[in-house]
């Protein structure tokens, strides 16, 4: 890579790419003038000048308030003047709080990191600053000190942040975590108030309401990215297919699979062979997966799905949404839509993690199935149903065979009929249908009473006036 220096060009050697935001920027470790540095390259057409200015402004705002941020060493245009580079201090021992969370072993370690982030956010607010899209990657831990990253996200709102803005911004941060983390909100509010007394003591119920609202907005924004190329996923568009896959499984064999997935469905590995779908086990690069091929039953069935997302695409999106909320489901790795002329849909395929366990129906039918295990299962369903109610989610096919209880976790399967509802009316009908179908599994079974208790304890939405 080359940057412009007066009338000459200066080389920067990129050694490791850290992050790519397609058509906007990338961040990398590089060698510049004999030293390791961080390079942030802005190249998005029309917007790179504005994004560069915002980043420099944010860094300046932080440094003016003596808040730690990696030093800005240099900025320059790229060769050709169609982009710009920010060259910043590289903290070799630094890890983002996201990386620290991934490496944390105990719940206490994870809570300590959340407390550290909470205090950092509160300090920002005390100085009148907020990060527009605040998350754990915006903080770097180096030599036991927290550094603020991503100056482009920094906005100033006076000497101290107004209470409404401060609490909404803090709720936005909390909303990025799984629902189970909401149990820690009370402790984190205490940490926040210790660091920022310019706001009145936050009320738990008020913050929880803001978190749920922010999480719903995050889900909407997240859904928009699920079919695009991102740091985590890659999409492929051509005249004969549309596919999105997890970059983690990229390999030459995967490319061959994408070119002809049907060839990987072999008779002796079939798990189901029906009119609507075919399910088979397969192995790629030594790892086991489940492949589901969605078939068109008739011409009318084919026409209907030309005007809506394929069932494979819905399964991909819904699995990702459930994972974001903290609901377990076999990890989604890929979906493919076969197309004619670039837009007419044909067969579709969904590839997911293979879970080596029996489904819930088979588990509960075993002689050795215990009361203790039933208690764990009913507790898991209680949590699942509450998430569904809070975020207006219906499953669409609550057969017991569509669940697996494995390693003390409840996994939800068969997500192509799952839906997030925009209205109370449609959700009320759908959740009632889900719960009725769920209880049908246990009618006249030894477990009916325990599952009925779970349903009876739920705080269901009031029936709307139809």
Short mmCIF file of C-alpha atoms in Angstrom, two decimals:
data_model
loop_
_atom_site.label_atom_id
_atom_site.label_comp_id
_atom_site.label_asym_id
_atom_site.label_seq_id
_atom_site.Cartn_x
_atom_site.Cartn_y
_atom_site.Cartn_z
CA UNK A 1 0.00 0.00 0.00
CA UNK A 2 1.21 3.53 -0.80
CA UNK A 3 0.32 6.91 0.68
CA UNK A 4 1.01 10.32 -0.82
CA UNK A 5 3.74 12.42 0.82
CA UNK A 6 4.04 15.84 -0.84
CA UNK A 7 5.40 14.98 -4.32
CA UNK A 8 6.39 11.37 -3.60
CA UNK A 9 4.82 8.11 -2.48
CA UNK A 10 5.58 6.28 0.77
CA UNK A 11 5.10 2.55 1.19
CA UNK A 12 3.27 0.93 4.08
CA UNK A 13 3.61 -2.83 4.46
CA UNK A 14 0.37 -4.48 5.60
CA UNK A 15 1.18 -7.47 7.85
CA UNK A 16 -2.23 -8.48 9.20
CA UNK A 17 -5.78 -7.41 8.34
CA UNK A 18 -7.87 -7.04 11.49
CA UNK A 19 -11.23 -5.99 10.12
CA UNK A 20 -12.91 -5.27 6.80
CA UNK A 21 -16.07 -3.20 6.39
CA UNK A 22 -16.97 -3.83 2.73
CA UNK A 23 -16.90 -0.70 0.53
CA UNK A 24 -16.00 1.51 3.51
CA UNK A 25 -12.72 0.78 5.30
CA UNK A 26 -10.33 -1.81 6.58
CA UNK A 27 -8.11 -1.87 9.65
CA UNK A 28 -4.74 -3.61 9.70
CA UNK A 29 -1.45 -3.98 11.51
CA UNK A 30 1.32 -2.56 9.30
CA UNK A 31 4.99 -1.62 9.22
CA UNK A 32 5.59 2.10 8.68
CA UNK A 33 8.97 3.77 8.92
CA UNK A 34 10.39 0.73 10.71
CA UNK A 35 7.67 0.51 13.38
CA UNK A 36 4.51 -1.54 13.81
CA UNK A 37 1.42 0.64 13.60
CA UNK A 38 -2.33 0.39 13.11
CA UNK A 39 -3.55 1.59 9.73
CA UNK A 40 -7.16 2.49 9.14
CA UNK A 41 -7.82 2.87 5.42
CA UNK A 42 -10.91 4.79 4.26
CA UNK A 43 -11.93 4.07 0.67
CA UNK A 44 -15.73 4.17 0.41
CA UNK A 45 -16.72 6.23 -2.63
CA UNK A 46 -18.29 9.61 -1.81
CA UNK A 47 -18.00 9.13 1.97
CA UNK A 48 -14.32 8.51 2.76
CA UNK A 49 -13.51 12.20 3.36
CA UNK A 50 -16.39 12.57 5.80
CA UNK A 51 -15.51 9.33 7.61
CA UNK A 52 -11.86 10.37 7.90
CA UNK A 53 -12.82 13.75 9.37
CA UNK A 54 -15.20 12.12 11.88
CA UNK A 55 -12.49 9.72 13.07
CA UNK A 56 -9.94 12.49 13.56
CA UNK A 57 -12.55 14.64 15.34
CA UNK A 58 -13.46 11.80 17.73
CA UNK A 59 -9.82 11.12 18.61
CA UNK A 60 -9.34 14.84 19.29
CA UNK A 61 -12.42 14.96 21.56
CA UNK A 62 -11.12 12.03 23.62
CA UNK A 63 -7.60 13.44 23.96
CA UNK A 64 -8.90 16.90 24.95
CA UNK A 65 -10.60 15.22 27.93
CA UNK A 66 -7.54 13.12 28.81
CA UNK A 67 -9.35 9.91 27.92
CA UNK A 68 -6.98 7.22 26.69
CA UNK A 69 -6.96 6.45 22.99
CA UNK A 70 -4.11 5.22 20.77
CA UNK A 71 -2.04 8.17 19.53
CA UNK A 72 -2.70 9.49 16.03
CA UNK A 73 0.72 9.40 14.34
CA UNK A 74 -0.07 10.51 10.81
CA UNK A 75 -2.81 10.84 8.19
CA UNK A 76 -2.40 11.03 4.44
CA UNK A 77 -4.14 10.45 1.13
CA UNK A 78 -3.61 7.13 -0.61
CA UNK A 79 -1.91 6.94 -3.98
CA UNK A 80 -4.39 8.18 -6.56
CA UNK A 81 -6.17 10.40 -4.01
CA UNK A 82 -9.19 8.06 -3.90
CA UNK A 83 -8.96 7.34 -0.19
CA UNK A 84 -7.06 8.16 2.97
CA UNK A 85 -5.11 6.40 5.72
CA UNK A 86 -4.96 7.05 9.45
CA UNK A 87 -1.75 5.76 11.04
CA UNK A 88 -2.10 5.12 14.76
CA UNK A 89 -0.15 3.77 17.72
CA UNK A 90 -0.03 -0.03 17.91
CA UNK A 91 -0.37 -1.47 21.42
CA UNK A 92 1.16 -4.91 20.96
CA UNK A 93 -0.28 -6.40 24.16
CA UNK A 94 -3.70 -4.86 23.59
CA UNK A 95 -6.87 -6.92 23.27
CA UNK A 96 -10.37 -5.65 22.65
CA UNK A 97 -12.85 -6.37 25.41
CA UNK A 98 -14.59 -8.71 22.97
CA UNK A 99 -11.41 -10.80 22.73
CA UNK A 100 -11.03 -10.68 26.51
CA UNK A 101 -14.61 -11.93 26.92
CA UNK A 102 -13.97 -14.80 24.52
CA UNK A 103 -10.90 -15.82 26.54
CA UNK A 104 -12.61 -15.45 29.93
CA UNK A 105 -13.05 -18.77 31.71
CA UNK A 106 -15.31 -17.91 34.64
CA UNK A 107 -18.50 -15.89 34.98
CA UNK A 108 -16.65 -13.65 37.44
CA UNK A 109 -14.05 -12.79 34.79
CA UNK A 110 -16.80 -11.96 32.30
CA UNK A 111 -18.63 -9.81 34.85
CA UNK A 112 -15.40 -7.93 35.65
CA UNK A 113 -14.95 -7.11 31.96
CA UNK A 114 -18.56 -5.88 31.72
CA UNK A 115 -17.94 -3.71 34.78
CA UNK A 116 -14.82 -2.29 33.12
CA UNK A 117 -16.76 -1.44 29.96
CA UNK A 118 -19.63 0.03 32.02
CA UNK A 119 -17.30 2.35 33.92
CA UNK A 120 -15.63 3.42 30.66
CA UNK A 121 -19.01 4.27 29.13
CA UNK A 122 -20.05 6.17 32.27
CA UNK A 123 -16.79 8.17 32.15
CA UNK A 124 -17.48 9.08 28.53
CA UNK A 125 -20.96 10.27 29.48
CA UNK A 126 -19.60 12.29 32.39
CA UNK A 127 -17.45 14.22 29.91
CA UNK A 128 -20.34 14.81 27.51
CA UNK A 129 -19.32 12.13 24.98
CA UNK A 130 -21.11 9.09 23.64
CA UNK A 131 -20.25 6.33 21.18
CA UNK A 132 -23.06 6.09 18.65
CA UNK A 133 -22.74 2.33 18.18
CA UNK A 134 -21.23 1.35 21.51
CA UNK A 135 -19.93 -2.23 21.85
CA UNK A 136 -17.08 -4.23 23.37
CA UNK A 137 -14.87 -3.86 20.28
CA UNK A 138 -14.73 -0.12 20.98
CA UNK A 139 -12.53 -0.71 24.03
CA UNK A 140 -8.96 -2.00 24.14
CA UNK A 141 -7.33 -3.36 27.28
CA UNK A 142 -3.56 -2.77 27.38
CA UNK A 143 -1.34 -2.96 30.47
CA UNK A 144 -4.50 -3.02 32.66
CA UNK A 145 -5.70 0.30 31.18
CA UNK A 146 -8.75 0.80 28.94
CA UNK A 147 -8.32 2.67 25.65
CA UNK A 148 -11.20 4.03 23.59
CA UNK A 149 -11.24 3.01 19.92
CA UNK A 150 -13.11 4.14 16.79
CA UNK A 151 -13.10 7.93 16.94
CA UNK A 152 -15.66 7.99 14.15
CA UNK A 153 -18.29 6.82 16.65
CA UNK A 154 -17.67 9.65 19.14
CA UNK A 155 -20.17 12.51 19.47
CA UNK A 156 -20.08 15.42 21.90
CA UNK A 157 -23.19 16.68 23.73
CA UNK A 158 -21.99 19.47 26.04
CA UNK A 159 -20.12 19.28 29.34
CA UNK A 160 -21.98 16.13 30.42
CA UNK A 161 -24.43 13.92 28.60
CA UNK A 162 -28.15 14.50 29.19
CA UNK A 163 -29.74 11.77 31.28
CA UNK A 164 -32.08 10.51 28.53
CA UNK A 165 -29.24 10.23 26.02
CA UNK A 166 -26.91 8.66 28.59
CA UNK A 167 -29.35 5.93 29.61
CA UNK A 168 -30.39 5.18 26.03
CA UNK A 169 -26.72 4.87 25.08
CA UNK A 170 -25.98 2.58 28.02
CA UNK A 171 -29.05 0.47 27.18
CA UNK A 172 -27.78 0.19 23.60
CA UNK A 173 -24.55 -1.28 24.97
CA UNK A 174 -26.38 -3.76 27.23
CA UNK A 175 -28.67 -4.81 24.37
CA UNK A 176 -25.81 -6.38 22.41
CA UNK A 177 -25.59 -9.22 24.92
CA UNK A 178 -27.77 -12.29 25.19
CA UNK A 179 -30.99 -12.04 27.14
CA UNK A 180 -29.59 -14.14 30.01
CA UNK A 181 -27.12 -11.31 30.69
CA UNK A 182 -30.01 -9.02 31.68
CA UNK A 183 -29.76 -10.59 35.14
CA UNK A 184 -26.52 -8.62 35.63
CA UNK A 185 -28.08 -5.24 34.79
CA UNK A 186 -28.73 -4.32 38.44
CA UNK A 187 -25.05 -4.70 39.38
CA UNK A 188 -23.89 -2.86 36.26
CA UNK A 189 -26.22 0.06 37.00
CA UNK A 190 -24.50 0.41 40.38
CA UNK A 191 -21.10 0.47 38.62
CA UNK A 192 -22.38 3.06 36.16
CA UNK A 193 -23.64 5.40 38.87
CA UNK A 194 -20.38 5.18 40.81
CA UNK A 195 -18.58 6.60 37.77
CA UNK A 196 -21.19 9.09 36.56
CA UNK A 197 -23.06 11.00 39.24
CA UNK A 198 -24.17 13.74 36.83
CA UNK A 199 -27.25 11.50 36.24
CA UNK A 200 -29.72 10.49 38.91
CA UNK A 201 -29.51 6.88 40.11
CA UNK A 202 -30.89 4.74 37.26
CA UNK A 203 -34.04 2.71 37.89
CA UNK A 204 -33.72 -0.98 36.97
CA UNK A 205 -37.19 -1.33 35.39
CA UNK A 206 -36.63 1.78 33.26
CA UNK A 207 -33.24 0.59 32.01
CA UNK A 208 -34.59 -2.92 31.29
CA UNK A 209 -37.38 -1.38 29.20
CA UNK A 210 -34.78 0.64 27.26
CA UNK A 211 -32.61 -2.46 26.79
CA UNK A 212 -35.50 -4.44 25.28
CA UNK A 213 -36.33 -1.57 22.94
CA UNK A 214 -32.67 -1.20 21.91
CA UNK A 215 -32.34 -4.96 21.41
CA UNK A 216 -35.33 -4.96 19.08
CA UNK A 217 -33.68 -2.20 17.04
CA UNK A 218 -30.42 -4.17 17.00
CA UNK A 219 -32.30 -7.21 15.70
CA UNK A 220 -33.81 -5.15 12.88
CA UNK A 221 -30.39 -3.79 11.89
CA UNK A 222 -28.79 -7.20 12.29
CA UNK A 223 -31.37 -8.83 10.00
CA UNK A 224 -30.44 -6.37 7.24
CA UNK A 225 -26.82 -7.57 7.31
CA UNK A 226 -27.48 -11.31 7.30
CA UNK A 227 -27.70 -11.64 3.52
CA UNK A 228 -24.70 -9.38 2.80
CA UNK A 229 -20.95 -9.88 2.80
CA UNK A 230 -19.55 -8.91 6.21
CA UNK A 231 -16.45 -9.64 8.25
CA UNK A 232 -18.09 -12.90 9.38
CA UNK A 233 -19.98 -13.96 6.24
CA UNK A 234 -19.54 -13.93 2.48
CA UNK A 235 -22.29 -13.80 -0.10
CA UNK A 236 -22.13 -15.05 -3.70
CA UNK A 237 -24.49 -13.85 -6.43
CA UNK A 238 -24.57 -15.22 -9.95
CA UNK A 239 -27.14 -16.06 -12.61
CA UNK A 240 -27.59 -19.59 -11.27
CA UNK A 241 -27.29 -19.14 -7.49
CA UNK A 242 -27.37 -16.92 -4.45
CA UNK A 243 -25.46 -18.12 -1.39
CA UNK A 244 -24.23 -16.84 1.96
CA UNK A 245 -21.77 -18.76 4.12
CA UNK A 246 -19.74 -18.43 7.30
CA UNK A 247 -16.17 -17.50 6.30
CA UNK A 248 -14.88 -19.81 9.04
CA UNK A 249 -15.60 -22.88 6.90
CA UNK A 250 -14.17 -21.56 3.62
CA UNK A 251 -12.08 -24.14 1.76
CA UNK A 252 -11.65 -25.51 -1.79
CA UNK A 253 -14.00 -28.36 -0.83
CA UNK A 254 -16.66 -25.86 0.26
CA UNK A 255 -16.42 -24.12 -3.12
CA UNK A 256 -16.98 -27.48 -4.81
CA UNK A 257 -19.97 -28.12 -2.53
CA UNK A 258 -21.50 -24.73 -3.37
CA UNK A 259 -21.13 -25.44 -7.09
CA UNK A 260 -23.25 -28.64 -6.81
CA UNK A 261 -24.70 -29.32 -3.32
CA UNK A 262 -27.06 -31.99 -4.62
CA UNK A 263 -24.09 -34.26 -5.38
CA UNK A 264 -23.32 -34.40 -1.64
CA UNK A 265 -26.71 -35.92 -0.77
CA UNK A 266 -26.14 -39.67 -0.78
CA UNK A 267 -28.74 -42.35 -0.16
CA UNK A 268 -27.08 -44.08 2.81
CA UNK A 269 -26.78 -40.76 4.68
CA UNK A 270 -30.41 -39.70 4.30
CA UNK A 271 -32.19 -38.71 7.51
CA UNK A 272 -35.45 -37.73 5.78
CA UNK A 273 -36.67 -37.88 2.19
CA UNK A 274 -40.01 -36.12 1.85
CA UNK A 275 -41.87 -34.08 -0.77
CA UNK A 276 -41.24 -30.77 0.96
CA UNK A 277 -37.67 -31.38 2.11
CA UNK A 278 -34.77 -33.82 2.02
CA UNK A 279 -32.37 -34.05 4.97
CA UNK A 280 -28.97 -35.73 4.90
CA UNK A 281 -25.82 -35.96 6.95
CA UNK A 282 -22.55 -35.08 5.23
CA UNK A 283 -18.92 -34.39 6.02
CA UNK A 284 -16.80 -31.49 4.76
CA UNK A 285 -13.13 -31.28 5.67
CA UNK A 286 -13.65 -33.91 8.36
CA UNK A 287 -16.54 -32.14 10.12
CA UNK A 288 -20.13 -33.40 10.28
CA UNK A 289 -23.05 -31.28 9.10
CA UNK A 290 -26.76 -31.62 8.41
CA UNK A 291 -27.88 -30.50 4.96
CA UNK A 292 -31.54 -29.71 4.35
CA UNK A 293 -32.74 -29.36 0.77
CA UNK A 294 -36.07 -27.58 0.35
CA UNK A 295 -38.09 -28.94 -2.57
CA UNK A 296 -41.02 -27.46 -4.46
CA UNK A 297 -44.03 -29.77 -4.17
CA UNK A 298 -45.89 -28.30 -7.15
CA UNK A 299 -45.91 -25.47 -9.67
CA UNK A 300 -48.10 -23.38 -7.35
CA UNK A 301 -45.70 -24.02 -4.46
CA UNK A 302 -42.85 -22.84 -6.70
CA UNK A 303 -44.71 -19.67 -7.74
CA UNK A 304 -45.56 -18.81 -4.13
CA UNK A 305 -41.91 -18.83 -3.06
CA UNK A 306 -40.77 -16.58 -5.92
CA UNK A 307 -42.17 -13.62 -3.97
CA UNK A 308 -40.78 -14.36 -0.51
CA UNK A 309 -37.45 -15.43 1.01
CA UNK A 310 -36.66 -19.10 0.52
CA UNK A 311 -37.11 -21.42 3.48
CA UNK A 312 -33.34 -21.94 3.50
CA UNK A 313 -32.73 -18.17 3.73
CA UNK A 314 -35.29 -17.91 6.53
CA UNK A 315 -33.62 -20.75 8.42
CA UNK A 316 -30.26 -18.98 8.10
CA UNK A 317 -31.61 -15.64 9.31
CA UNK A 318 -33.74 -17.10 12.11
CA UNK A 319 -30.90 -19.23 13.49
CA UNK A 320 -28.68 -16.14 13.60
CA UNK A 321 -31.39 -14.09 15.35
CA UNK A 322 -32.00 -16.77 17.99
CA UNK A 323 -28.26 -17.02 18.62
CA UNK A 324 -28.09 -13.24 19.14
CA UNK A 325 -30.82 -13.54 21.77
CA UNK A 326 -29.07 -16.44 23.51
CA UNK A 327 -31.39 -19.20 22.29
CA UNK A 328 -29.43 -22.30 21.32
CA UNK A 329 -29.80 -23.78 17.87
CA UNK A 330 -27.43 -25.83 15.70
CA UNK A 331 -24.95 -23.33 14.30
CA UNK A 332 -25.88 -22.18 10.78
CA UNK A 333 -23.05 -22.31 8.25
CA UNK A 334 -24.53 -21.74 4.81
CA UNK A 335 -27.57 -21.44 2.61
CA UNK A 336 -27.82 -21.68 -1.16
CA UNK A 337 -30.66 -20.76 -3.51
CA UNK A 338 -30.50 -22.27 -6.98
CA UNK A 339 -31.79 -19.72 -9.50
CA UNK A 340 -32.57 -19.34 -13.17
CA UNK A 341 -31.61 -16.08 -14.91
CA UNK A 342 -30.48 -14.63 -11.58
CA UNK A 343 -33.88 -14.29 -9.92
CA UNK A 344 -36.21 -17.26 -10.52
CA UNK A 345 -35.79 -19.50 -7.47
CA UNK A 346 -35.50 -23.27 -7.68
CA UNK A 347 -34.26 -25.60 -4.93
CA UNK A 348 -32.68 -24.19 -1.76
CA UNK A 349 -30.21 -25.70 0.70
CA UNK A 350 -29.41 -25.00 4.35
CA UNK A 351 -26.28 -26.34 6.05
CA UNK A 352 -26.01 -26.48 9.85
CA UNK A 353 -24.00 -28.06 12.63
CA UNK A 354 -24.66 -31.75 13.32
CA UNK A 355 -25.67 -32.36 16.94
CA UNK A 356 -24.97 -35.91 18.06
CA UNK A 357 -28.06 -36.33 20.24
CA UNK A 358 -31.62 -37.64 20.04
CA UNK A 359 -34.58 -35.28 19.76
CA UNK A 360 -36.68 -34.32 22.76
CA UNK A 361 -39.45 -36.82 22.04
CA UNK A 362 -37.03 -39.73 21.91
CA UNK A 363 -35.26 -38.49 25.04
CA UNK A 364 -38.42 -38.30 27.13
CA UNK A 365 -39.47 -41.78 25.98
CA UNK A 366 -36.31 -43.40 27.35
CA UNK A 367 -36.71 -45.54 30.47
CA UNK A 368 -33.78 -43.83 32.16
CA UNK A 369 -35.26 -40.32 31.64
CA UNK A 370 -35.16 -38.71 35.10
CA UNK A 371 -37.18 -36.16 37.07
CA UNK A 372 -34.03 -34.05 37.46
CA UNK A 373 -33.60 -33.91 33.69
CA UNK A 374 -37.26 -33.01 33.23
CA UNK A 375 -36.83 -30.13 35.68
CA UNK A 376 -33.92 -28.74 33.63
CA UNK A 377 -35.92 -29.09 30.43
CA UNK A 378 -39.01 -27.31 31.77
CA UNK A 379 -36.81 -24.50 33.11
CA UNK A 380 -35.20 -24.15 29.66
CA UNK A 381 -38.62 -23.96 28.00
CA UNK A 382 -39.71 -21.33 30.53
CA UNK A 383 -36.77 -19.14 29.47
CA UNK A 384 -37.38 -19.83 25.78
CA UNK A 385 -41.08 -18.90 25.95
CA UNK A 386 -40.33 -15.68 27.84
CA UNK A 387 -37.85 -14.64 25.14
CA UNK A 388 -40.43 -15.46 22.46
CA UNK A 389 -43.01 -13.32 24.26
CA UNK A 390 -40.67 -10.37 24.88
CA UNK A 391 -39.48 -10.27 21.26
CA UNK A 392 -42.74 -11.37 19.55
CA UNK A 393 -41.34 -14.56 18.06
CA UNK A 394 -43.38 -17.56 16.98
CA UNK A 395 -41.83 -20.86 15.93
CA UNK A 396 -44.54 -22.28 13.71
CA UNK A 397 -44.00 -26.00 14.36
CA UNK A 398 -43.58 -26.86 18.05
CA UNK A 399 -43.36 -30.63 17.67
CA UNK A 400 -41.18 -32.27 20.32
CA UNK A 401 -39.00 -33.66 17.52
CA UNK A 402 -37.97 -30.08 16.70
CA UNK A 403 -36.07 -29.74 19.98
CA UNK A 404 -32.91 -31.32 21.36
CA UNK A 405 -31.81 -31.23 24.98
CA UNK A 406 -28.06 -31.75 24.94
CA UNK A 407 -25.37 -30.93 27.52
CA UNK A 408 -27.99 -29.12 29.64
CA UNK A 409 -28.94 -26.86 26.72
CA UNK A 410 -32.24 -26.71 24.85
CA UNK A 411 -31.67 -26.45 21.09
CA UNK A 412 -34.43 -25.29 18.74
CA UNK A 413 -34.61 -26.88 15.27
CA UNK A 414 -36.59 -26.44 12.04
CA UNK A 415 -36.68 -22.64 11.86
CA UNK A 416 -38.06 -22.00 8.37
CA UNK A 417 -41.53 -21.17 9.77
CA UNK A 418 -40.23 -18.98 12.62
CA UNK A 419 -41.40 -15.37 12.48
CA UNK A 420 -40.81 -12.09 14.31
CA UNK A 421 -44.12 -10.26 14.45
CA UNK A 422 -44.66 -6.56 13.95
CA UNK A 423 -48.13 -6.46 15.48
CA UNK A 424 -49.59 -7.70 18.75
CA UNK A 425 -52.54 -9.18 16.91
CA UNK A 426 -50.58 -11.50 14.62
CA UNK A 427 -48.23 -12.47 17.47
CA UNK A 428 -51.11 -13.29 19.83
CA UNK A 429 -52.60 -15.72 17.32
CA UNK A 430 -49.25 -17.28 16.47
CA UNK A 431 -48.03 -17.77 20.05
CA UNK A 432 -51.34 -19.33 21.08
CA UNK A 433 -51.05 -21.76 18.18
CA UNK A 434 -47.43 -22.52 19.18
CA UNK A 435 -48.32 -23.23 22.79
CA UNK A 436 -51.32 -25.40 21.83
CA UNK A 437 -49.12 -27.44 19.50
CA UNK A 438 -46.45 -27.71 22.17
CA UNK A 439 -48.92 -29.10 24.73
CA UNK A 440 -50.25 -31.57 22.17
CA UNK A 441 -46.85 -33.31 22.44
CA UNK A 442 -47.51 -34.17 26.08
CA UNK A 443 -51.22 -34.97 26.06
CA UNK A 444 -51.82 -37.96 28.35
CA UNK A 445 -48.07 -38.37 28.87
CA UNK A 446 -46.43 -38.60 32.35
CA UNK A 447 -44.91 -35.16 31.75
CA UNK A 448 -48.09 -33.29 30.82
CA UNK A 449 -48.59 -31.68 34.23
CA UNK A 450 -45.03 -30.31 34.43
CA UNK A 451 -45.19 -28.74 30.99
CA UNK A 452 -48.67 -27.37 31.70
CA UNK A 453 -47.24 -25.54 34.74
CA UNK A 454 -44.71 -23.82 32.50
CA UNK A 455 -47.48 -22.57 30.18
CA UNK A 456 -49.70 -21.45 33.06
CA UNK A 457 -46.89 -19.38 34.60
CA UNK A 458 -46.23 -17.38 31.42
CA UNK A 459 -47.20 -13.71 31.28
CA UNK A 460 -48.90 -13.86 27.92
CA UNK A 461 -49.94 -10.68 26.13
CA UNK A 462 -53.54 -9.65 26.60
CA UNK A 463 -55.86 -10.72 23.82
CA UNK A 464 -56.21 -7.76 21.42
CA UNK A 465 -59.63 -6.55 20.31
CA UNK A 466 -60.10 -8.12 16.90
#
